[in-house]
Amino acid sequence: MGEATSTCPQPARLVMTQSCLTLRPATLADIGAVMAIERSPDYERYVARSDEEEHRAMLGSATHAYRVGVGESGAVEAFAVLRGLGDPHLNLYLKRIAVARPGQGVGAAFLSLVLDEAFGPMGAERFHLDCFADNLRAQRAYAKLGFTRDGVLRKAYRQADGTRTDLVMMAILKAEWEERSSPVVI
């Protein structure tokens, strides 16, 4: 495979907005809010959890980017952890995403902002994720944003109780996102 000529940098202090949500890089001060969201009882089955030390390490890593969605009140309403900054093939991986109040459209708005940054300033060509095969709600939400199903990793994740579950791989390409995001001219 040929080498790509650029990498995925982590823009400093980028702030993007959509309706009542502002996307910004997370800081150490946001770790408490991130941990509270990922520990929501609604997410016990589907969202992995990290302790404060793990969050600090990932937040300080050159290969990770933390983004938070801040509401009008200033509270953190959503977070995303991206991995793959500096990837020579310009792939970004969504390691984790969650919102404080699911089912209110915040997740789609937040992920749209994350994708705008990923395919814009971060320079990604491909954005991918995996989710539990039985998490149909998440798969539908990703599909509505243009993600396609790339395959299944069979029994790839060991849960806390020791059982194994399949992971569905999904991705969206920069060209697909730009096509969805561009206005239609009639």
mmCIF file of the C-alpha atoms, coordinates in Angstrom:
data_MODEL
# 
_entry.id   MODEL 
# 
loop_
_atom_site.group_PDB 
_atom_site.id 
_atom_site.type_symbol 
_atom_site.label_atom_id 
_atom_site.label_alt_id 
_atom_site.label_comp_id 
_atom_site.label_asym_id 
_atom_site.label_entity_id 
_atom_site.label_seq_id 
_atom_site.pdbx_PDB_ins_code 
_atom_site.Cartn_x 
_atom_site.Cartn_y 
_atom_site.Cartn_z 
_atom_site.occupancy 
_atom_site.B_iso_or_equiv 
_atom_site.pdbx_formal_charge 
_atom_site.auth_seq_id 
_atom_site.auth_comp_id 
_atom_site.auth_asym_id 
_atom_site.auth_atom_id 
_atom_site.pdbx_PDB_model_num 
ATOM 1   C CA . MET A 1 1   ? 0.000   0.000   0.000  1.00 0.00 ? 1   MET A CA 1 
ATOM 2   C CA . GLY A 1 2   ? 1.199   3.506   -0.791 1.00 0.00 ? 2   GLY A CA 1 
ATOM 3   C CA . GLU A 1 3   ? 1.875   5.987   1.961  1.00 0.00 ? 3   GLU A CA 1 
ATOM 4   C CA . ALA A 1 4   ? -0.444  8.932   2.508  1.00 0.00 ? 4   ALA A CA 1 
ATOM 5   C CA . THR A 1 5   ? 1.220   12.322  2.447  1.00 0.00 ? 5   THR A CA 1 
ATOM 6   C CA . SER A 1 6   ? -0.513  13.827  5.468  1.00 0.00 ? 6   SER A CA 1 
ATOM 7   C CA . THR A 1 7   ? -1.658  12.763  8.905  1.00 0.00 ? 7   THR A CA 1 
ATOM 8   C CA . CYS A 1 8   ? -4.659  13.501  11.093 1.00 0.00 ? 8   CYS A CA 1 
ATOM 9   C CA . PRO A 1 9   ? -3.608  16.390  13.339 1.00 0.00 ? 9   PRO A CA 1 
ATOM 10  C CA . GLN A 1 10  ? -5.493  17.391  16.462 1.00 0.00 ? 10  GLN A CA 1 
ATOM 11  C CA . PRO A 1 11  ? -6.613  20.995  15.955 1.00 0.00 ? 11  PRO A CA 1 
ATOM 12  C CA . ALA A 1 12  ? -6.073  23.177  18.992 1.00 0.00 ? 12  ALA A CA 1 
ATOM 13  C CA . ARG A 1 13  ? -8.998  25.069  20.474 1.00 0.00 ? 13  ARG A CA 1 
ATOM 14  C CA . LEU A 1 14  ? -11.410 24.350  17.645 1.00 0.00 ? 14  LEU A CA 1 
ATOM 15  C CA . VAL A 1 15  ? -14.973 25.246  18.581 1.00 0.00 ? 15  VAL A CA 1 
ATOM 16  C CA . MET A 1 16  ? -17.907 24.281  16.354 1.00 0.00 ? 16  MET A CA 1 
ATOM 17  C CA . THR A 1 17  ? -21.613 24.789  16.981 1.00 0.00 ? 17  THR A CA 1 
ATOM 18  C CA . GLN A 1 18  ? -24.880 23.259  15.834 1.00 0.00 ? 18  GLN A CA 1 
ATOM 19  C CA . SER A 1 19  ? -28.159 24.606  17.187 1.00 0.00 ? 19  SER A CA 1 
ATOM 20  C CA . CYS A 1 20  ? -27.765 24.601  20.976 1.00 0.00 ? 20  CYS A CA 1 
ATOM 21  C CA . LEU A 1 21  ? -24.626 22.453  21.136 1.00 0.00 ? 21  LEU A CA 1 
ATOM 22  C CA . THR A 1 22  ? -20.991 23.533  20.997 1.00 0.00 ? 22  THR A CA 1 
ATOM 23  C CA . LEU A 1 23  ? -18.182 21.087  20.174 1.00 0.00 ? 23  LEU A CA 1 
ATOM 24  C CA . ARG A 1 24  ? -14.811 21.699  21.764 1.00 0.00 ? 24  ARG A CA 1 
ATOM 25  C CA . PRO A 1 25  ? -11.724 19.744  22.804 1.00 0.00 ? 25  PRO A CA 1 
ATOM 26  C CA . ALA A 1 26  ? -12.120 18.248  26.269 1.00 0.00 ? 26  ALA A CA 1 
ATOM 27  C CA . THR A 1 27  ? -9.886  19.317  29.135 1.00 0.00 ? 27  THR A CA 1 
ATOM 28  C CA . LEU A 1 28  ? -8.860  17.586  32.350 1.00 0.00 ? 28  LEU A CA 1 
ATOM 29  C CA . ALA A 1 29  ? -11.692 19.494  34.036 1.00 0.00 ? 29  ALA A CA 1 
ATOM 30  C CA . ASP A 1 30  ? -14.202 17.614  31.826 1.00 0.00 ? 30  ASP A CA 1 
ATOM 31  C CA . ILE A 1 31  ? -13.159 14.118  32.940 1.00 0.00 ? 31  ILE A CA 1 
ATOM 32  C CA . GLY A 1 32  ? -15.688 14.064  35.800 1.00 0.00 ? 32  GLY A CA 1 
ATOM 33  C CA . ALA A 1 33  ? -18.564 14.860  33.432 1.00 0.00 ? 33  ALA A CA 1 
ATOM 34  C CA . VAL A 1 34  ? -17.338 12.275  30.903 1.00 0.00 ? 34  VAL A CA 1 
ATOM 35  C CA . MET A 1 35  ? -17.157 9.618   33.622 1.00 0.00 ? 35  MET A CA 1 
ATOM 36  C CA . ALA A 1 36  ? -20.644 10.508  34.872 1.00 0.00 ? 36  ALA A CA 1 
ATOM 37  C CA . ILE A 1 37  ? -22.116 10.160  31.373 1.00 0.00 ? 37  ILE A CA 1 
ATOM 38  C CA . GLU A 1 38  ? -20.412 6.844   30.619 1.00 0.00 ? 38  GLU A CA 1 
ATOM 39  C CA . ARG A 1 39  ? -21.607 5.476   33.971 1.00 0.00 ? 39  ARG A CA 1 
ATOM 40  C CA . SER A 1 40  ? -25.259 6.292   33.309 1.00 0.00 ? 40  SER A CA 1 
ATOM 41  C CA . PRO A 1 41  ? -27.472 3.272   34.050 1.00 0.00 ? 41  PRO A CA 1 
ATOM 42  C CA . ASP A 1 42  ? -28.805 3.527   30.474 1.00 0.00 ? 42  ASP A CA 1 
ATOM 43  C CA . TYR A 1 43  ? -25.314 2.747   29.174 1.00 0.00 ? 43  TYR A CA 1 
ATOM 44  C CA . GLU A 1 44  ? -24.288 -0.075  31.482 1.00 0.00 ? 44  GLU A CA 1 
ATOM 45  C CA . ARG A 1 45  ? -24.613 -2.634  28.691 1.00 0.00 ? 45  ARG A CA 1 
ATOM 46  C CA . TYR A 1 46  ? -23.287 -0.671  25.707 1.00 0.00 ? 46  TYR A CA 1 
ATOM 47  C CA . VAL A 1 47  ? -20.746 1.969   26.757 1.00 0.00 ? 47  VAL A CA 1 
ATOM 48  C CA . ALA A 1 48  ? -17.307 1.020   28.054 1.00 0.00 ? 48  ALA A CA 1 
ATOM 49  C CA . ARG A 1 49  ? -16.016 2.782   31.128 1.00 0.00 ? 49  ARG A CA 1 
ATOM 50  C CA . SER A 1 50  ? -12.573 4.060   31.972 1.00 0.00 ? 50  SER A CA 1 
ATOM 51  C CA . ASP A 1 51  ? -11.244 5.149   35.325 1.00 0.00 ? 51  ASP A CA 1 
ATOM 52  C CA . GLU A 1 52  ? -9.824  8.635   35.803 1.00 0.00 ? 52  GLU A CA 1 
ATOM 53  C CA . GLU A 1 53  ? -6.239  7.486   35.216 1.00 0.00 ? 53  GLU A CA 1 
ATOM 54  C CA . GLU A 1 54  ? -7.164  5.895   31.864 1.00 0.00 ? 54  GLU A CA 1 
ATOM 55  C CA . HIS A 1 55  ? -9.042  9.027   30.801 1.00 0.00 ? 55  HIS A CA 1 
ATOM 56  C CA . ARG A 1 56  ? -6.087  11.229  31.733 1.00 0.00 ? 56  ARG A CA 1 
ATOM 57  C CA . ALA A 1 57  ? -3.723  9.003   29.748 1.00 0.00 ? 57  ALA A CA 1 
ATOM 58  C CA . MET A 1 58  ? -5.945  8.977   26.644 1.00 0.00 ? 58  MET A CA 1 
ATOM 59  C CA . LEU A 1 59  ? -6.634  12.710  26.905 1.00 0.00 ? 59  LEU A CA 1 
ATOM 60  C CA . GLY A 1 60  ? -2.895  13.363  26.949 1.00 0.00 ? 60  GLY A CA 1 
ATOM 61  C CA . SER A 1 61  ? -2.094  10.896  24.167 1.00 0.00 ? 61  SER A CA 1 
ATOM 62  C CA . ALA A 1 62  ? -0.936  12.155  20.785 1.00 0.00 ? 62  ALA A CA 1 
ATOM 63  C CA . THR A 1 63  ? -3.064  9.467   19.099 1.00 0.00 ? 63  THR A CA 1 
ATOM 64  C CA . HIS A 1 64  ? -6.365  10.297  20.838 1.00 0.00 ? 64  HIS A CA 1 
ATOM 65  C CA . ALA A 1 65  ? -8.749  13.251  20.720 1.00 0.00 ? 65  ALA A CA 1 
ATOM 66  C CA . TYR A 1 66  ? -11.475 13.917  23.261 1.00 0.00 ? 66  TYR A CA 1 
ATOM 67  C CA . ARG A 1 67  ? -14.382 16.092  22.233 1.00 0.00 ? 67  ARG A CA 1 
ATOM 68  C CA . VAL A 1 68  ? -17.265 17.321  24.354 1.00 0.00 ? 68  VAL A CA 1 
ATOM 69  C CA . GLY A 1 69  ? -20.589 18.791  23.365 1.00 0.00 ? 69  GLY A CA 1 
ATOM 70  C CA . VAL A 1 70  ? -21.541 21.642  25.658 1.00 0.00 ? 70  VAL A CA 1 
ATOM 71  C CA . GLY A 1 71  ? -25.128 22.832  25.981 1.00 0.00 ? 71  GLY A CA 1 
ATOM 72  C CA . GLU A 1 72  ? -26.352 26.393  26.457 1.00 0.00 ? 72  GLU A CA 1 
ATOM 73  C CA . SER A 1 73  ? -26.107 25.991  30.240 1.00 0.00 ? 73  SER A CA 1 
ATOM 74  C CA . GLY A 1 74  ? -22.401 25.204  29.945 1.00 0.00 ? 74  GLY A CA 1 
ATOM 75  C CA . ALA A 1 75  ? -22.886 21.586  30.997 1.00 0.00 ? 75  ALA A CA 1 
ATOM 76  C CA . VAL A 1 76  ? -21.233 18.748  29.100 1.00 0.00 ? 76  VAL A CA 1 
ATOM 77  C CA . GLU A 1 77  ? -24.070 17.032  27.201 1.00 0.00 ? 77  GLU A CA 1 
ATOM 78  C CA . ALA A 1 78  ? -22.002 14.536  25.175 1.00 0.00 ? 78  ALA A CA 1 
ATOM 79  C CA . PHE A 1 79  ? -18.496 13.251  24.676 1.00 0.00 ? 79  PHE A CA 1 
ATOM 80  C CA . ALA A 1 80  ? -16.519 11.330  22.082 1.00 0.00 ? 80  ALA A CA 1 
ATOM 81  C CA . VAL A 1 81  ? -13.138 9.660   22.214 1.00 0.00 ? 81  VAL A CA 1 
ATOM 82  C CA . LEU A 1 82  ? -11.379 9.389   18.855 1.00 0.00 ? 82  LEU A CA 1 
ATOM 83  C CA . ARG A 1 83  ? -8.322  7.249   18.209 1.00 0.00 ? 83  ARG A CA 1 
ATOM 84  C CA . GLY A 1 84  ? -6.000  7.249   15.237 1.00 0.00 ? 84  GLY A CA 1 
ATOM 85  C CA . LEU A 1 85  ? -4.606  10.769  15.152 1.00 0.00 ? 85  LEU A CA 1 
ATOM 86  C CA . GLY A 1 86  ? -1.465  10.621  13.075 1.00 0.00 ? 86  GLY A CA 1 
ATOM 87  C CA . ASP A 1 87  ? -2.626  7.553   11.144 1.00 0.00 ? 87  ASP A CA 1 
ATOM 88  C CA . PRO A 1 88  ? -0.761  7.617   7.817  1.00 0.00 ? 88  PRO A CA 1 
ATOM 89  C CA . HIS A 1 89  ? -3.853  6.208   6.084  1.00 0.00 ? 89  HIS A CA 1 
ATOM 90  C CA . LEU A 1 90  ? -6.078  9.010   7.467  1.00 0.00 ? 90  LEU A CA 1 
ATOM 91  C CA . ASN A 1 91  ? -8.462  6.696   9.332  1.00 0.00 ? 91  ASN A CA 1 
ATOM 92  C CA . LEU A 1 92  ? -10.093 7.883   12.557 1.00 0.00 ? 92  LEU A CA 1 
ATOM 93  C CA . TYR A 1 93  ? -11.737 5.434   14.949 1.00 0.00 ? 93  TYR A CA 1 
ATOM 94  C CA . LEU A 1 94  ? -14.623 6.372   17.236 1.00 0.00 ? 94  LEU A CA 1 
ATOM 95  C CA . LYS A 1 95  ? -13.582 4.589   20.411 1.00 0.00 ? 95  LYS A CA 1 
ATOM 96  C CA . ARG A 1 96  ? -16.476 5.825   22.529 1.00 0.00 ? 96  ARG A CA 1 
ATOM 97  C CA . ILE A 1 97  ? -19.429 8.204   22.327 1.00 0.00 ? 97  ILE A CA 1 
ATOM 98  C CA . ALA A 1 98  ? -22.287 8.914   24.725 1.00 0.00 ? 98  ALA A CA 1 
ATOM 99  C CA . VAL A 1 99  ? -24.781 11.648  25.547 1.00 0.00 ? 99  VAL A CA 1 
ATOM 100 C CA . ALA A 1 100 ? -26.184 12.739  28.895 1.00 0.00 ? 100 ALA A CA 1 
ATOM 101 C CA . ARG A 1 101 ? -29.815 12.486  27.754 1.00 0.00 ? 101 ARG A CA 1 
ATOM 102 C CA . PRO A 1 102 ? -30.341 9.869   25.043 1.00 0.00 ? 102 PRO A CA 1 
ATOM 103 C CA . GLY A 1 103 ? -33.345 9.979   22.739 1.00 0.00 ? 103 GLY A CA 1 
ATOM 104 C CA . GLN A 1 104 ? -33.490 13.774  22.370 1.00 0.00 ? 104 GLN A CA 1 
ATOM 105 C CA . GLY A 1 105 ? -31.489 14.203  19.161 1.00 0.00 ? 105 GLY A CA 1 
ATOM 106 C CA . VAL A 1 106 ? -28.350 15.419  20.924 1.00 0.00 ? 106 VAL A CA 1 
ATOM 107 C CA . GLY A 1 107 ? -26.345 12.377  19.808 1.00 0.00 ? 107 GLY A CA 1 
ATOM 108 C CA . ALA A 1 108 ? -26.967 12.936  16.095 1.00 0.00 ? 108 ALA A CA 1 
ATOM 109 C CA . ALA A 1 109 ? -26.221 16.661  16.358 1.00 0.00 ? 109 ALA A CA 1 
ATOM 110 C CA . PHE A 1 110 ? -23.069 15.977  18.362 1.00 0.00 ? 110 PHE A CA 1 
ATOM 111 C CA . LEU A 1 111 ? -21.776 13.239  16.059 1.00 0.00 ? 111 LEU A CA 1 
ATOM 112 C CA . SER A 1 112 ? -22.441 15.504  13.057 1.00 0.00 ? 112 SER A CA 1 
ATOM 113 C CA . LEU A 1 113 ? -20.165 18.122  14.612 1.00 0.00 ? 113 LEU A CA 1 
ATOM 114 C CA . VAL A 1 114 ? -17.525 15.470  15.328 1.00 0.00 ? 114 VAL A CA 1 
ATOM 115 C CA . LEU A 1 115 ? -17.710 14.277  11.703 1.00 0.00 ? 115 LEU A CA 1 
ATOM 116 C CA . ASP A 1 116 ? -17.427 17.852  10.398 1.00 0.00 ? 116 ASP A CA 1 
ATOM 117 C CA . GLU A 1 117 ? -14.217 18.255  12.387 1.00 0.00 ? 117 GLU A CA 1 
ATOM 118 C CA . ALA A 1 118 ? -12.900 14.784  11.527 1.00 0.00 ? 118 ALA A CA 1 
ATOM 119 C CA . PHE A 1 119 ? -13.319 15.287  7.783  1.00 0.00 ? 119 PHE A CA 1 
ATOM 120 C CA . GLY A 1 120 ? -12.412 18.984  7.918  1.00 0.00 ? 120 GLY A CA 1 
ATOM 121 C CA . PRO A 1 121 ? -9.583  20.212  10.139 1.00 0.00 ? 121 PRO A CA 1 
ATOM 122 C CA . MET A 1 122 ? -8.480  16.731  11.219 1.00 0.00 ? 122 MET A CA 1 
ATOM 123 C CA . GLY A 1 123 ? -8.111  15.640  7.594  1.00 0.00 ? 123 GLY A CA 1 
ATOM 124 C CA . ALA A 1 124 ? -9.576  12.141  7.930  1.00 0.00 ? 124 ALA A CA 1 
ATOM 125 C CA . GLU A 1 125 ? -10.606 10.197  4.831  1.00 0.00 ? 125 GLU A CA 1 
ATOM 126 C CA . ARG A 1 126 ? -12.388 7.392   6.713  1.00 0.00 ? 126 ARG A CA 1 
ATOM 127 C CA . PHE A 1 127 ? -14.193 7.431   10.060 1.00 0.00 ? 127 PHE A CA 1 
ATOM 128 C CA . HIS A 1 128 ? -15.054 4.059   11.565 1.00 0.00 ? 128 HIS A CA 1 
ATOM 129 C CA . LEU A 1 129 ? -16.490 2.488   14.688 1.00 0.00 ? 129 LEU A CA 1 
ATOM 130 C CA . ASP A 1 130 ? -17.789 -0.741  16.094 1.00 0.00 ? 130 ASP A CA 1 
ATOM 131 C CA . CYS A 1 131 ? -20.809 -1.384  18.260 1.00 0.00 ? 131 CYS A CA 1 
ATOM 132 C CA . PHE A 1 132 ? -22.472 -4.373  19.852 1.00 0.00 ? 132 PHE A CA 1 
ATOM 133 C CA . ALA A 1 133 ? -24.465 -6.436  17.370 1.00 0.00 ? 133 ALA A CA 1 
ATOM 134 C CA . ASP A 1 134 ? -27.581 -6.242  19.546 1.00 0.00 ? 134 ASP A CA 1 
ATOM 135 C CA . ASN A 1 135 ? -27.387 -2.432  19.859 1.00 0.00 ? 135 ASN A CA 1 
ATOM 136 C CA . LEU A 1 136 ? -29.807 -1.827  17.015 1.00 0.00 ? 136 LEU A CA 1 
ATOM 137 C CA . ARG A 1 137 ? -30.661 1.684   18.203 1.00 0.00 ? 137 ARG A CA 1 
ATOM 138 C CA . ALA A 1 138 ? -27.043 2.798   17.753 1.00 0.00 ? 138 ALA A CA 1 
ATOM 139 C CA . GLN A 1 139 ? -26.763 1.073   14.373 1.00 0.00 ? 139 GLN A CA 1 
ATOM 140 C CA . ARG A 1 140 ? -29.899 2.870   13.134 1.00 0.00 ? 140 ARG A CA 1 
ATOM 141 C CA . ALA A 1 141 ? -28.565 6.213   14.386 1.00 0.00 ? 141 ALA A CA 1 
ATOM 142 C CA . TYR A 1 142 ? -25.225 5.697   12.626 1.00 0.00 ? 142 TYR A CA 1 
ATOM 143 C CA . ALA A 1 143 ? -26.958 4.584   9.414  1.00 0.00 ? 143 ALA A CA 1 
ATOM 144 C CA . LYS A 1 144 ? -29.091 7.766   9.422  1.00 0.00 ? 144 LYS A CA 1 
ATOM 145 C CA . LEU A 1 145 ? -25.856 9.773   9.392  1.00 0.00 ? 145 LEU A CA 1 
ATOM 146 C CA . GLY A 1 146 ? -24.557 7.811   6.399  1.00 0.00 ? 146 GLY A CA 1 
ATOM 147 C CA . PHE A 1 147 ? -22.482 5.061   7.998  1.00 0.00 ? 147 PHE A CA 1 
ATOM 148 C CA . THR A 1 148 ? -22.484 1.707   6.229  1.00 0.00 ? 148 THR A CA 1 
ATOM 149 C CA . ARG A 1 149 ? -22.025 -1.698  7.762  1.00 0.00 ? 149 ARG A CA 1 
ATOM 150 C CA . ASP A 1 150 ? -18.553 -3.017  6.934  1.00 0.00 ? 150 ASP A CA 1 
ATOM 151 C CA . GLY A 1 151 ? -18.842 -6.405  8.601  1.00 0.00 ? 151 GLY A CA 1 
ATOM 152 C CA . VAL A 1 152 ? -18.994 -8.305  11.865 1.00 0.00 ? 152 VAL A CA 1 
ATOM 153 C CA . LEU A 1 153 ? -16.236 -9.230  14.272 1.00 0.00 ? 153 LEU A CA 1 
ATOM 154 C CA . ARG A 1 154 ? -17.576 -12.482 15.670 1.00 0.00 ? 154 ARG A CA 1 
ATOM 155 C CA . LYS A 1 155 ? -17.371 -12.906 19.450 1.00 0.00 ? 155 LYS A CA 1 
ATOM 156 C CA . ALA A 1 156 ? -14.790 -10.110 19.540 1.00 0.00 ? 156 ALA A CA 1 
ATOM 157 C CA . TYR A 1 157 ? -15.737 -8.521  22.859 1.00 0.00 ? 157 TYR A CA 1 
ATOM 158 C CA . ARG A 1 158 ? -15.638 -10.174 26.274 1.00 0.00 ? 158 ARG A CA 1 
ATOM 159 C CA . GLN A 1 159 ? -18.224 -8.688  28.600 1.00 0.00 ? 159 GLN A CA 1 
ATOM 160 C CA . ALA A 1 160 ? -17.885 -8.286  32.362 1.00 0.00 ? 160 ALA A CA 1 
ATOM 161 C CA . ASP A 1 161 ? -19.778 -11.537 32.967 1.00 0.00 ? 161 ASP A CA 1 
ATOM 162 C CA . GLY A 1 162 ? -17.357 -13.443 30.718 1.00 0.00 ? 162 GLY A CA 1 
ATOM 163 C CA . THR A 1 163 ? -19.746 -13.938 27.804 1.00 0.00 ? 163 THR A CA 1 
ATOM 164 C CA . ARG A 1 164 ? -18.592 -12.921 24.353 1.00 0.00 ? 164 ARG A CA 1 
ATOM 165 C CA . THR A 1 165 ? -20.527 -10.845 21.850 1.00 0.00 ? 165 THR A CA 1 
ATOM 166 C CA . ASP A 1 166 ? -20.226 -9.823  18.215 1.00 0.00 ? 166 ASP A CA 1 
ATOM 167 C CA . LEU A 1 167 ? -19.216 -6.320  17.158 1.00 0.00 ? 167 LEU A CA 1 
ATOM 168 C CA . VAL A 1 168 ? -20.660 -4.684  14.037 1.00 0.00 ? 168 VAL A CA 1 
ATOM 169 C CA . MET A 1 169 ? -18.134 -2.556  12.147 1.00 0.00 ? 169 MET A CA 1 
ATOM 170 C CA . MET A 1 170 ? -19.469 0.603   10.492 1.00 0.00 ? 170 MET A CA 1 
ATOM 171 C CA . ALA A 1 171 ? -17.760 3.420   8.599  1.00 0.00 ? 171 ALA A CA 1 
ATOM 172 C CA . ILE A 1 172 ? -18.307 6.553   6.570  1.00 0.00 ? 172 ILE A CA 1 
ATOM 173 C CA . LEU A 1 173 ? -15.924 8.048   4.019  1.00 0.00 ? 173 LEU A CA 1 
ATOM 174 C CA . LYS A 1 174 ? -15.121 11.732  3.639  1.00 0.00 ? 174 LYS A CA 1 
ATOM 175 C CA . ALA A 1 175 ? -16.697 11.861  0.161  1.00 0.00 ? 175 ALA A CA 1 
ATOM 176 C CA . GLU A 1 176 ? -19.899 10.283  1.518  1.00 0.00 ? 176 GLU A CA 1 
ATOM 177 C CA . TRP A 1 177 ? -20.073 12.782  4.387  1.00 0.00 ? 177 TRP A CA 1 
ATOM 178 C CA . GLU A 1 178 ? -19.426 15.733  2.093  1.00 0.00 ? 178 GLU A CA 1 
ATOM 179 C CA . GLU A 1 179 ? -22.131 14.541  -0.301 1.00 0.00 ? 179 GLU A CA 1 
ATOM 180 C CA . ARG A 1 180 ? -24.644 14.299  2.569  1.00 0.00 ? 180 ARG A CA 1 
ATOM 181 C CA . SER A 1 181 ? -23.563 17.634  4.027  1.00 0.00 ? 181 SER A CA 1 
ATOM 182 C CA . SER A 1 182 ? -23.602 19.702  0.857  1.00 0.00 ? 182 SER A CA 1 
ATOM 183 C CA . PRO A 1 183 ? -26.767 21.614  0.008  1.00 0.00 ? 183 PRO A CA 1 
ATOM 184 C CA . VAL A 1 184 ? -28.871 20.340  -2.861 1.00 0.00 ? 184 VAL A CA 1 
ATOM 185 C CA . VAL A 1 185 ? -29.098 22.784  -5.767 1.00 0.00 ? 185 VAL A CA 1 
ATOM 186 C CA . ILE A 1 186 ? -32.361 22.628  -7.719 1.00 0.00 ? 186 ILE A CA 1 
# 
